[in-house]
Coordinates of C-alpha atoms in Angstrom, one line a residue:
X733 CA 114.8 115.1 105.1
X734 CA 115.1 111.2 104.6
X735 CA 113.2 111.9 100.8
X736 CA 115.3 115.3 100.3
X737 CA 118.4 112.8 100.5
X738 CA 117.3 110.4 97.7
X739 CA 116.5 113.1 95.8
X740 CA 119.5 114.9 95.7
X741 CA 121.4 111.5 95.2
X742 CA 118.5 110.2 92.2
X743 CA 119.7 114.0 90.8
X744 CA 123.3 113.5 90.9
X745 CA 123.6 110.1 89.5
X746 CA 121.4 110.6 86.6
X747 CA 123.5 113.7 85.8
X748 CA 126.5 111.7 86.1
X749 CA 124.6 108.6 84.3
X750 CA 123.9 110.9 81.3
X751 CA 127.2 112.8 81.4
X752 CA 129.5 109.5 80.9
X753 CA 126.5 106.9 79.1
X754 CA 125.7 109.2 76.4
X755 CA 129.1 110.6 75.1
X756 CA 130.4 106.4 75.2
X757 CA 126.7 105.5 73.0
X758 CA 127.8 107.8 70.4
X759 CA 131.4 106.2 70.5
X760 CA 129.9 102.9 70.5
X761 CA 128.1 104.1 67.3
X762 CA 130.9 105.8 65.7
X763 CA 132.9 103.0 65.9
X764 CA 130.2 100.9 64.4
X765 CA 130.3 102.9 61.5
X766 CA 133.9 102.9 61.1
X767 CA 133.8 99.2 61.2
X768 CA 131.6 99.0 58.2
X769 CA 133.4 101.6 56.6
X770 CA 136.7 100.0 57.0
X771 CA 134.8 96.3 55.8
X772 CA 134.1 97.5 52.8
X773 CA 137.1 99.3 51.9
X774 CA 138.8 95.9 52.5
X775 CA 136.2 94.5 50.2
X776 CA 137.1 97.2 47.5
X777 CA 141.2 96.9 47.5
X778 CA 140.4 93.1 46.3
X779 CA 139.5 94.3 43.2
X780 CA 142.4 96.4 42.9
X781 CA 144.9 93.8 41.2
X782 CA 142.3 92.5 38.5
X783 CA 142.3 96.3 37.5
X784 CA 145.7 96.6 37.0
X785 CA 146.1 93.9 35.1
X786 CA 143.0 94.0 32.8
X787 CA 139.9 95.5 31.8
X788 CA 138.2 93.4 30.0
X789 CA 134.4 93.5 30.8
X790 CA 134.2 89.5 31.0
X791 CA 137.4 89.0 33.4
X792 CA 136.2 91.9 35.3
X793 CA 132.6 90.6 35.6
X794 CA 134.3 86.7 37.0
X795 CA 136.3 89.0 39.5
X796 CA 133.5 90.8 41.0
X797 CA 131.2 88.0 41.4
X798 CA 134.0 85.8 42.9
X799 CA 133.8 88.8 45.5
X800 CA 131.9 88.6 49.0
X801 CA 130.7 91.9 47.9
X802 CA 130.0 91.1 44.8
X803 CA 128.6 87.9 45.2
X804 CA 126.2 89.6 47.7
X805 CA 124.8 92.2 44.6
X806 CA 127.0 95.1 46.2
X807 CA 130.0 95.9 44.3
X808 CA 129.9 97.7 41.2
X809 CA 133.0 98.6 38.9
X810 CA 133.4 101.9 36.8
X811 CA 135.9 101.5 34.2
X812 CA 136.1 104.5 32.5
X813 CA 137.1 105.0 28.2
X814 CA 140.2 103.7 27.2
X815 CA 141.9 104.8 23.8
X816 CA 138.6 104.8 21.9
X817 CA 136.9 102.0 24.2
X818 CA 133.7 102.5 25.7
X819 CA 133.6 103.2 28.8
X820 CA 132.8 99.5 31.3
X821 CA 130.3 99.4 34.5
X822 CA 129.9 96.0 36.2
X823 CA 127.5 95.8 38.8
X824 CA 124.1 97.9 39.4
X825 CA 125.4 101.8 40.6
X826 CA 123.7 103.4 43.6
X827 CA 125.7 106.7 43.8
X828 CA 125.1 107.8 40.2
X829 CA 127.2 109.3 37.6
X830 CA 127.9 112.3 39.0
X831 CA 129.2 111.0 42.4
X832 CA 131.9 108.5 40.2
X833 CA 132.8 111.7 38.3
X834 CA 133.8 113.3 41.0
X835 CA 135.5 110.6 43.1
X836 CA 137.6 110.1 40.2
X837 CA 138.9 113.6 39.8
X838 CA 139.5 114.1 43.5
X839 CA 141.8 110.5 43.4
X840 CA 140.5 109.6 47.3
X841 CA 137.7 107.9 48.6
X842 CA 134.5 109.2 49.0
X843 CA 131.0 108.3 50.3
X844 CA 127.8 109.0 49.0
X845 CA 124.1 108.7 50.6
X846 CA 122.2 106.4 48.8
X847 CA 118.2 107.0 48.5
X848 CA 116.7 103.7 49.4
X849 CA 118.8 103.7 52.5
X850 CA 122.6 103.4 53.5
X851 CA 125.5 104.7 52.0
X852 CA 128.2 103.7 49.0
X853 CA 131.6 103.7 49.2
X854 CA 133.4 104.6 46.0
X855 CA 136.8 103.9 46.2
X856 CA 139.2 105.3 43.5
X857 CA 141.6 102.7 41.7
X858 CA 144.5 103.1 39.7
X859 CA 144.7 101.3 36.0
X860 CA 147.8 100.3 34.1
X861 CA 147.1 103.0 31.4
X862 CA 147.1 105.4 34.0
X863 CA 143.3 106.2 33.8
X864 CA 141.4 105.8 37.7
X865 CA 138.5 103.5 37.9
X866 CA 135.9 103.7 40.6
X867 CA 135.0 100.6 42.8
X868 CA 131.7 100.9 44.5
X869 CA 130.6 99.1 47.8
X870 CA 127.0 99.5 48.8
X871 CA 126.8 99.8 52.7
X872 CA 123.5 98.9 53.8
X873 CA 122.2 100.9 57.2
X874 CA 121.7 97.7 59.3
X875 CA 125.8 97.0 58.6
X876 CA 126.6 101.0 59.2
X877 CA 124.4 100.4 62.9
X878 CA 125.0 96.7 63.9
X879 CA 125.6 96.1 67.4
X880 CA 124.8 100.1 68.3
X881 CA 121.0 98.9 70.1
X882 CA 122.4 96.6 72.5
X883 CA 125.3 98.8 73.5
X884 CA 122.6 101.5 74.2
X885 CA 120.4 98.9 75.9
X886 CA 123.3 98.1 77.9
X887 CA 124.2 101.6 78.7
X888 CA 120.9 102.1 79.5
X889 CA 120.8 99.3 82.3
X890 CA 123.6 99.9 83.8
X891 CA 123.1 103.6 84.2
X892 CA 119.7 102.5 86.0
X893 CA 120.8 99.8 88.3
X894 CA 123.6 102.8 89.1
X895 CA 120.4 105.0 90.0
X896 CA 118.6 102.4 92.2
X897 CA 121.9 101.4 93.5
X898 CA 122.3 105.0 94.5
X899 CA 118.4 105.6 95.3
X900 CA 119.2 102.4 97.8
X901 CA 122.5 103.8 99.8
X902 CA 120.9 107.5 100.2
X903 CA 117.5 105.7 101.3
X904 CA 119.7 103.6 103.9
X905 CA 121.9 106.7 104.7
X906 CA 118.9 109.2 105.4
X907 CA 116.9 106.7 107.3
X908 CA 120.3 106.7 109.8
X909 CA 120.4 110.7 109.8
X910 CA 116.4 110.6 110.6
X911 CA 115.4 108.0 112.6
X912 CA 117.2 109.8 115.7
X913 CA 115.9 112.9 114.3
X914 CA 112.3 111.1 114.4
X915 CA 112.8 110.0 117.9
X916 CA 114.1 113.2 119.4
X917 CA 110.9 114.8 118.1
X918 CA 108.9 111.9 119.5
X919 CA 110.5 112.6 122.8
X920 CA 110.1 116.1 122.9
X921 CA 106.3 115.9 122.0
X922 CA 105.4 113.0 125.0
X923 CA 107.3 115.4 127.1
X924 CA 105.3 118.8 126.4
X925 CA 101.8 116.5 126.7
X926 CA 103.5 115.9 130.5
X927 CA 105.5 112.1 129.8
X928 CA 108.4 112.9 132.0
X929 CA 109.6 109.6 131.5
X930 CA 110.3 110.2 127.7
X931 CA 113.8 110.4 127.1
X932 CA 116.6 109.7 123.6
X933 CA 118.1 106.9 122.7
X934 CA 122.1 108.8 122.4
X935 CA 122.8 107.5 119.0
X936 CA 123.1 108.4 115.3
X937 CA 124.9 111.6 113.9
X938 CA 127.4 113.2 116.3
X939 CA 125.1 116.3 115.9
X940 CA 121.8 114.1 116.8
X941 CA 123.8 112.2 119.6
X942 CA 124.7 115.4 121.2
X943 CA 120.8 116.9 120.4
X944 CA 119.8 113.8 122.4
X945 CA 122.1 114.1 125.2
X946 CA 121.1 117.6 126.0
X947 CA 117.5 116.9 125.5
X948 CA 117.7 114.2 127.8
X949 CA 120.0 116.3 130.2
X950 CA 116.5 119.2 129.8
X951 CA 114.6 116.6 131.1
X952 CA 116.1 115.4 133.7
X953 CA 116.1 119.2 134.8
X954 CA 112.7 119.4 134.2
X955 CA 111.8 117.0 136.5
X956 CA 113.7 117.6 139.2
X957 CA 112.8 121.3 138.8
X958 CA 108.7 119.7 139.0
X959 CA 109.6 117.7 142.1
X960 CA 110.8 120.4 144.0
X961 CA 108.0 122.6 143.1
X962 CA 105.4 119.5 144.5
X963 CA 107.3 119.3 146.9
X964 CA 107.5 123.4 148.2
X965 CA 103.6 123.1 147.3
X966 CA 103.1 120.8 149.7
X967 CA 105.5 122.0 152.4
X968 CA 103.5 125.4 152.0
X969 CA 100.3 123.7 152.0
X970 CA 101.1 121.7 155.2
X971 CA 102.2 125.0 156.8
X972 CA 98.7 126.4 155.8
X973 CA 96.9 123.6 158.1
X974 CA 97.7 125.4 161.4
X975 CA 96.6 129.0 160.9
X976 CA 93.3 127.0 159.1
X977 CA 92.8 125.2 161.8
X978 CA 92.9 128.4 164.2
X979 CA 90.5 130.0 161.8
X980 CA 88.0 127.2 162.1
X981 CA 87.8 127.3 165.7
X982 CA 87.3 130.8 165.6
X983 CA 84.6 130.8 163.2
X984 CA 83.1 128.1 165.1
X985 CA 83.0 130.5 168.2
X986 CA 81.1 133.1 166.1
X987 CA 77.8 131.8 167.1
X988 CA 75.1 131.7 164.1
X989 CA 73.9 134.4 161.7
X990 CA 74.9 135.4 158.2
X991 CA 78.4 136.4 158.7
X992 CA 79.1 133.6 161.0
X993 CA 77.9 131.0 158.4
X994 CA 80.0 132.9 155.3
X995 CA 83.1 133.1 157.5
X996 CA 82.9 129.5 158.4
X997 CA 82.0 128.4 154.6
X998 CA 85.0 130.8 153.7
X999 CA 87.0 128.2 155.8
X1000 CA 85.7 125.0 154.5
X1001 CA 86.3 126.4 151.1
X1002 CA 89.9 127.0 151.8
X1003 CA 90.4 124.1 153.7
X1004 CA 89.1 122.1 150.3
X1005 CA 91.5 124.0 148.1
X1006 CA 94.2 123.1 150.4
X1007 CA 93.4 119.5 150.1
X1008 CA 93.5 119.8 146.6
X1009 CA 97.1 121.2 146.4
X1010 CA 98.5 118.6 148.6
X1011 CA 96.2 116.0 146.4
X1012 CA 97.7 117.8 142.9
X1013 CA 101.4 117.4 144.9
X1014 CA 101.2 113.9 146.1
X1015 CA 99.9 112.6 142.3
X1016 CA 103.0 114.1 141.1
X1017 CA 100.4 115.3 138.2
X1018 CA 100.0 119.0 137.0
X1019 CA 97.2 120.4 138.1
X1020 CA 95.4 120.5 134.6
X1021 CA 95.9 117.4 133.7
X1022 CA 93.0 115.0 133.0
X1023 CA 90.3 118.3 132.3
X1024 CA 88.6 116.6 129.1
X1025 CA 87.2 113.7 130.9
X1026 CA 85.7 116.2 133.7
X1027 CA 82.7 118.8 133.5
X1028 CA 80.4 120.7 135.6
X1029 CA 77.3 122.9 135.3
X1030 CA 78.3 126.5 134.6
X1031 CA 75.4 127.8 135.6
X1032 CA 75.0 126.0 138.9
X1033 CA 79.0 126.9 139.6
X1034 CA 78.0 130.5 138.9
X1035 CA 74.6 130.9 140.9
X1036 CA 76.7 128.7 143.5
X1037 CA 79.6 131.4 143.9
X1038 CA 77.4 134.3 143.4
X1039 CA 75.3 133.0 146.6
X1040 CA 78.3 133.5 148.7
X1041 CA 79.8 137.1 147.4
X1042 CA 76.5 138.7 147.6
X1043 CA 76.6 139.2 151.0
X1044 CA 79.9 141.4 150.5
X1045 CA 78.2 142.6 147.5
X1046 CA 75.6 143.9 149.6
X1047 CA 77.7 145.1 152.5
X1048 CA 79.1 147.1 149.9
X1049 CA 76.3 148.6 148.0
X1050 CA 77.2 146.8 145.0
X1051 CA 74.5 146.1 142.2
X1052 CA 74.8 142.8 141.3
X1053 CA 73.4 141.9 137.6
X1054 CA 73.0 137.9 136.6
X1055 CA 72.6 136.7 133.0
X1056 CA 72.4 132.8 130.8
X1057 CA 72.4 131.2 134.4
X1058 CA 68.7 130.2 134.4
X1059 CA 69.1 126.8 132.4
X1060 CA 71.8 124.1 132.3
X1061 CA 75.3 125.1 130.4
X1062 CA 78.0 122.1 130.6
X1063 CA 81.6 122.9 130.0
X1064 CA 84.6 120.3 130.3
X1065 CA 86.2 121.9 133.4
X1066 CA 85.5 120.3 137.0
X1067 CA 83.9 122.2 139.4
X1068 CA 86.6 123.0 141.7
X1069 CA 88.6 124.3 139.1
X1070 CA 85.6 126.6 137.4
X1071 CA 85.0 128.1 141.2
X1072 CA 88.7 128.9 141.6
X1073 CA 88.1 130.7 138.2
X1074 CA 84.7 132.3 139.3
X1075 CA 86.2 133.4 142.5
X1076 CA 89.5 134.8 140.7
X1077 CA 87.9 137.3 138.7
X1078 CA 84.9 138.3 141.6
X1079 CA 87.8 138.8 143.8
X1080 CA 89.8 141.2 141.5
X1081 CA 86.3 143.2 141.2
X1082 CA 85.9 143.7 144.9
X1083 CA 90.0 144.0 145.2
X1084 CA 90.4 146.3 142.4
X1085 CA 86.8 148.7 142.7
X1086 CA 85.9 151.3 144.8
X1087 CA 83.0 150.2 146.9
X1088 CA 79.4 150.7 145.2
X1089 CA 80.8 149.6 141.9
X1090 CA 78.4 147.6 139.8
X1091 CA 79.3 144.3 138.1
X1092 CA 77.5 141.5 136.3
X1093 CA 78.2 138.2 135.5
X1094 CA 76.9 136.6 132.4
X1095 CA 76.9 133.7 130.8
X1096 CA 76.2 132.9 126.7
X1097 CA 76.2 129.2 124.9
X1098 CA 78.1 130.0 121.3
X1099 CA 77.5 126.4 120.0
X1100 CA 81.1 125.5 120.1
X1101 CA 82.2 127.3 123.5
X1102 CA 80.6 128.6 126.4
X1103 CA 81.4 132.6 127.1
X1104 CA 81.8 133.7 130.6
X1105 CA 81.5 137.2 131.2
X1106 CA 83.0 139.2 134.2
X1107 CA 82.2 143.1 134.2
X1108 CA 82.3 146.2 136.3
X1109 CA 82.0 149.8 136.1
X1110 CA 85.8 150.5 137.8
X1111 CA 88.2 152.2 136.5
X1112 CA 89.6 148.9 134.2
X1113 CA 93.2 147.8 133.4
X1114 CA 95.9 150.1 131.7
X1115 CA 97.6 147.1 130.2
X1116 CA 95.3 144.2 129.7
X1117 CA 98.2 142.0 128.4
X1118 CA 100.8 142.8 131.5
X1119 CA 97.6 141.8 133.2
X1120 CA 97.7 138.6 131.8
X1121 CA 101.2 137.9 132.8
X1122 CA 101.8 135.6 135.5
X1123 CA 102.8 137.4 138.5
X1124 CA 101.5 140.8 137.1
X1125 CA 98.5 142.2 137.0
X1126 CA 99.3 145.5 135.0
X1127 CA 100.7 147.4 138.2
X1128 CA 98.3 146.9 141.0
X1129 CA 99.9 147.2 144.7
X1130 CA 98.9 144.0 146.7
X1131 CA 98.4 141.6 144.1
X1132 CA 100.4 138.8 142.7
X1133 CA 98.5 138.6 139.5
X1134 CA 98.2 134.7 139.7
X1135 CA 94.4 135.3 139.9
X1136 CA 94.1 135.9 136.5
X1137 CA 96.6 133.2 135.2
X1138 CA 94.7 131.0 137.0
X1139 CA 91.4 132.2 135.0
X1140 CA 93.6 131.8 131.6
X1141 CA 94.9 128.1 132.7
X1142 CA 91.3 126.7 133.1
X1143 CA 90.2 128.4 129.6
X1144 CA 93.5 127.0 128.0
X1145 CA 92.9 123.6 129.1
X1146 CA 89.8 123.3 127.1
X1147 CA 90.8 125.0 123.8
X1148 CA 89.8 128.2 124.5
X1149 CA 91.1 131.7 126.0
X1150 CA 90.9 134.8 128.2
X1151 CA 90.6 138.4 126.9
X1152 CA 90.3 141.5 128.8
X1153 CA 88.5 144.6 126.7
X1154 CA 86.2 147.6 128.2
X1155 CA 83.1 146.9 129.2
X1156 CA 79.4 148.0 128.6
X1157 CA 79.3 149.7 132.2
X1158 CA 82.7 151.4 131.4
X1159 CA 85.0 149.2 133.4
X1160 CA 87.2 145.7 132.7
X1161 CA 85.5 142.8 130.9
X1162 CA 87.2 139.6 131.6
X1163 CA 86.0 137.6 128.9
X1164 CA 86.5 133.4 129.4
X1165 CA 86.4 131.2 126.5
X1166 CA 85.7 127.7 127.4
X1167 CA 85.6 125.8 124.4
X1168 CA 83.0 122.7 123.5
X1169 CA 85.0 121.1 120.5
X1170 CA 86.9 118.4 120.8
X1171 CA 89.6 119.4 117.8
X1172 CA 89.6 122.9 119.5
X1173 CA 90.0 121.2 123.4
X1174 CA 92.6 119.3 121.6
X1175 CA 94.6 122.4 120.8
X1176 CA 93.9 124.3 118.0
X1177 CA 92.0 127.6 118.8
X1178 CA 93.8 127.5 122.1
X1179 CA 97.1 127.3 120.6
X1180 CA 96.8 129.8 118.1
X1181 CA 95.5 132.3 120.1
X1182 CA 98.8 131.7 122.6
X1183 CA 100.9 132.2 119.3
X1184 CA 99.0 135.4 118.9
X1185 CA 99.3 136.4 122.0
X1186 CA 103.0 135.3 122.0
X1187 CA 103.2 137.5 118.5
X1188 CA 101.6 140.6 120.1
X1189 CA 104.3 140.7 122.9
X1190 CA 107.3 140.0 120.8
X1191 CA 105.9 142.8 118.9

């Protein structure tokens, strides 16, 4: 904006530079010429009482050179024949014959272009016979433009200290119109990377100063919006420590076997994740926050949680199919977060499946990302993108749909994204991209696949 300001202003001035400097140059150089003009018909009305007193070629000869003009080599006198007399010229002629001929019959001054350069003034004079003599001036061009160069150089530095005076007070004017604009976007950008403490100087523009109160008033709302959302987390996760605790003593009193142990490993499990939440609360830190300079095994996450839902898998009669979890795969997510995200999308298959159902989990290394997929042989999603909305998952009775959101956090915080599509066993495919690049963990796939997907539901 600050450069579309000096722009317009470097546009008008020189408009107006050229609209009053060139009209006064040609003045200046009209009135030059006029000047000469008038010079040498001063020069030529001298001669005018010599004529009308004699013609004699001597007397008239002493006159002319007696002359500023003449002395100079630049008058000339055409007398013309007088009863019988031959006709007199004094003085070398520039205009030629033809030119006297005709100032003399039209009885006013006339001018004539002369072919080494300049002009010639012939200036018709009245004898005391009553015959018109013709008094020429020469007017050189140097005389005709003296003085016109350094009015245009004038003209032309004036006009372009106007411009840089100009250029100056729209530089100084647009830096006060962005500089608030600059810091408002400043702001707003350390407050979507989670800098609560960003706020706006209220200055500048009344427009800007009123941007910048109601950004700052947004923040302020933001925060205290977060705070009370730690704070309910916590309160809820504090109210989760009793009925834990109940469970825990119960599944200590189930006495040892394989149900015991996944019951009681259930527990610790939940009792972790509730530490974590109060953790995430307390920090006053979203829960994302601080993923790039975390990472995990995929592969050991994934044989990990597969361990502990094949026993319901096998209560169940479900066939179980693993994939790309035989060697090392390291993705920038920590390991709590990539179980939560395991155990989202297992959950929803044994929620959302009648028993028997098949699923497989498999895992592929694209380079760049690491692909996680989750399918099964149900009866998949109607909607895959209401599924995909927080607190939705495309219509299902007992579910709050955070599951999945969770999923889509984890794979956003890297880069990358979530898809859901149809499956090779005929059911839902949750496809998790966890992205390996840094430019892409810093944003870029991950945000233009959340424009898309923002694009797709506008649509």
């Amino acid at each position: 904006m600050r450069w579309a300001l000096v722009k317009v202003c470097l546009a008008v001035t020189s408009m107006v530079v050229l609209a009053f400097a060139v009209p006064l140059g040609l003045v200046v150089r009209e009135m030059a010429s006029d000047r000469a003009f008038s010079n040498a018909e001063r020069q030529a009305a001298t001669m005018g009482p010599t004529l009308s007193i004699t013609t004699d070629p001597l007397q008239l000869r002493k006159a002319v050179e007696s002359t500023q003009m003449g002395a100079a080599r630049r008058m000339a006198v055409h007398v013309p024949a007088i009863g019988g007399a031959a006709p007199v010229d004094i003085g070398d002629g520039w205009a030629g014959a033809r030119a006297v001929a005709e100032t003399r019959s039209l009885g006013r001054a006339t001018t004539a272009h002369v072919a080494g350069g300049g002009s010639a003034l012939l200036q018709p004079t009245a004898l005391g016979s009553g015959d018109i003599a013709v008094i020429e001036i020469l007017v050189p061009e140097s005389e005709v433009s003296n003085g016109v160069t350094t009015a245009w150089v004038v003209l032309a530095g004036v006009g372009l200290a106007l411009v840089i005076g100009s250029v100056a007070v729209a530089d100084r004017l647009g830096a006060r119109l962005v500089r608030p604009a600059e810091r408002l976007a400043d702001a707003a950008q350390q407050l979507g990377e989670g800098r609560l403490g960003a706020r706006v100087a209220e200055d500048g523009p009344k427009e800007l100063r009123s941007a910048a109160v109601a950004f700052n008033a947004m923040a302020d709302q933001v925060v205290e919006l977060l705070a009370n959302e730690r704070e309910l987390a916590a309160d809820l996760s504090h109210r989760l420590r009793t009925p834990l605790t109940v469970l825990r003593l119960n599944a200590a009193s189930l006495g040892d076997g394989p149900a015991a142990e996944h019951t009681r490993a259930a527990v610790e499990q939940l009792e972790r994740e509730v530490d974590t939440i109060i953790r995430t609360a307390r920090e006053q830190r979203p829960a994302t926050q601080g993923f790039a300079g975390a990472g995990c095994d995929a592969s050991e996450v994934i044989r990990d949680r597969m361990a502990f839902w094949s026993a319901l898998a096998e209560d169940e009669g479900r066939e179980v199919r693993l994939a790309g979890v035989t060697r090392p795969v390291r993705v920038p997510v920590p390991r709590p977060e990539l179980a939560a995200a395991l155990d989202a999308m297992l959950g929803n298959v044994f929620r959302h499946t009648p028993e028997a159902t098949p699923f497989s989990v498999d895992v592929h290394d694209a380079g760049d990302a690491v692909i996680v997929l989750v399918s099964d042989a149900g009866p998949g999603i109607a909607d895959p993108d209401a599924a995909l909305r927080r607190g939705n998952d495309g219509g299902r009775d007992g579910s709050t749909g955070l599951g999945l959101d969770i999923v889509r956090r984890v794979a956003e915080s890297t880069g990358g994204d979530v898809r859901l599509g149809r499956s090779v066993l005929g059911g839902t495919e949750v496809r998790v991209w966890i992205a390996l690049d840094d430019r892409a963990r810093r944003g870029g796939r991950g945000a233009a696949v959340r424009r898309g997907r923002r694009k797709r539901r506008g649509n």
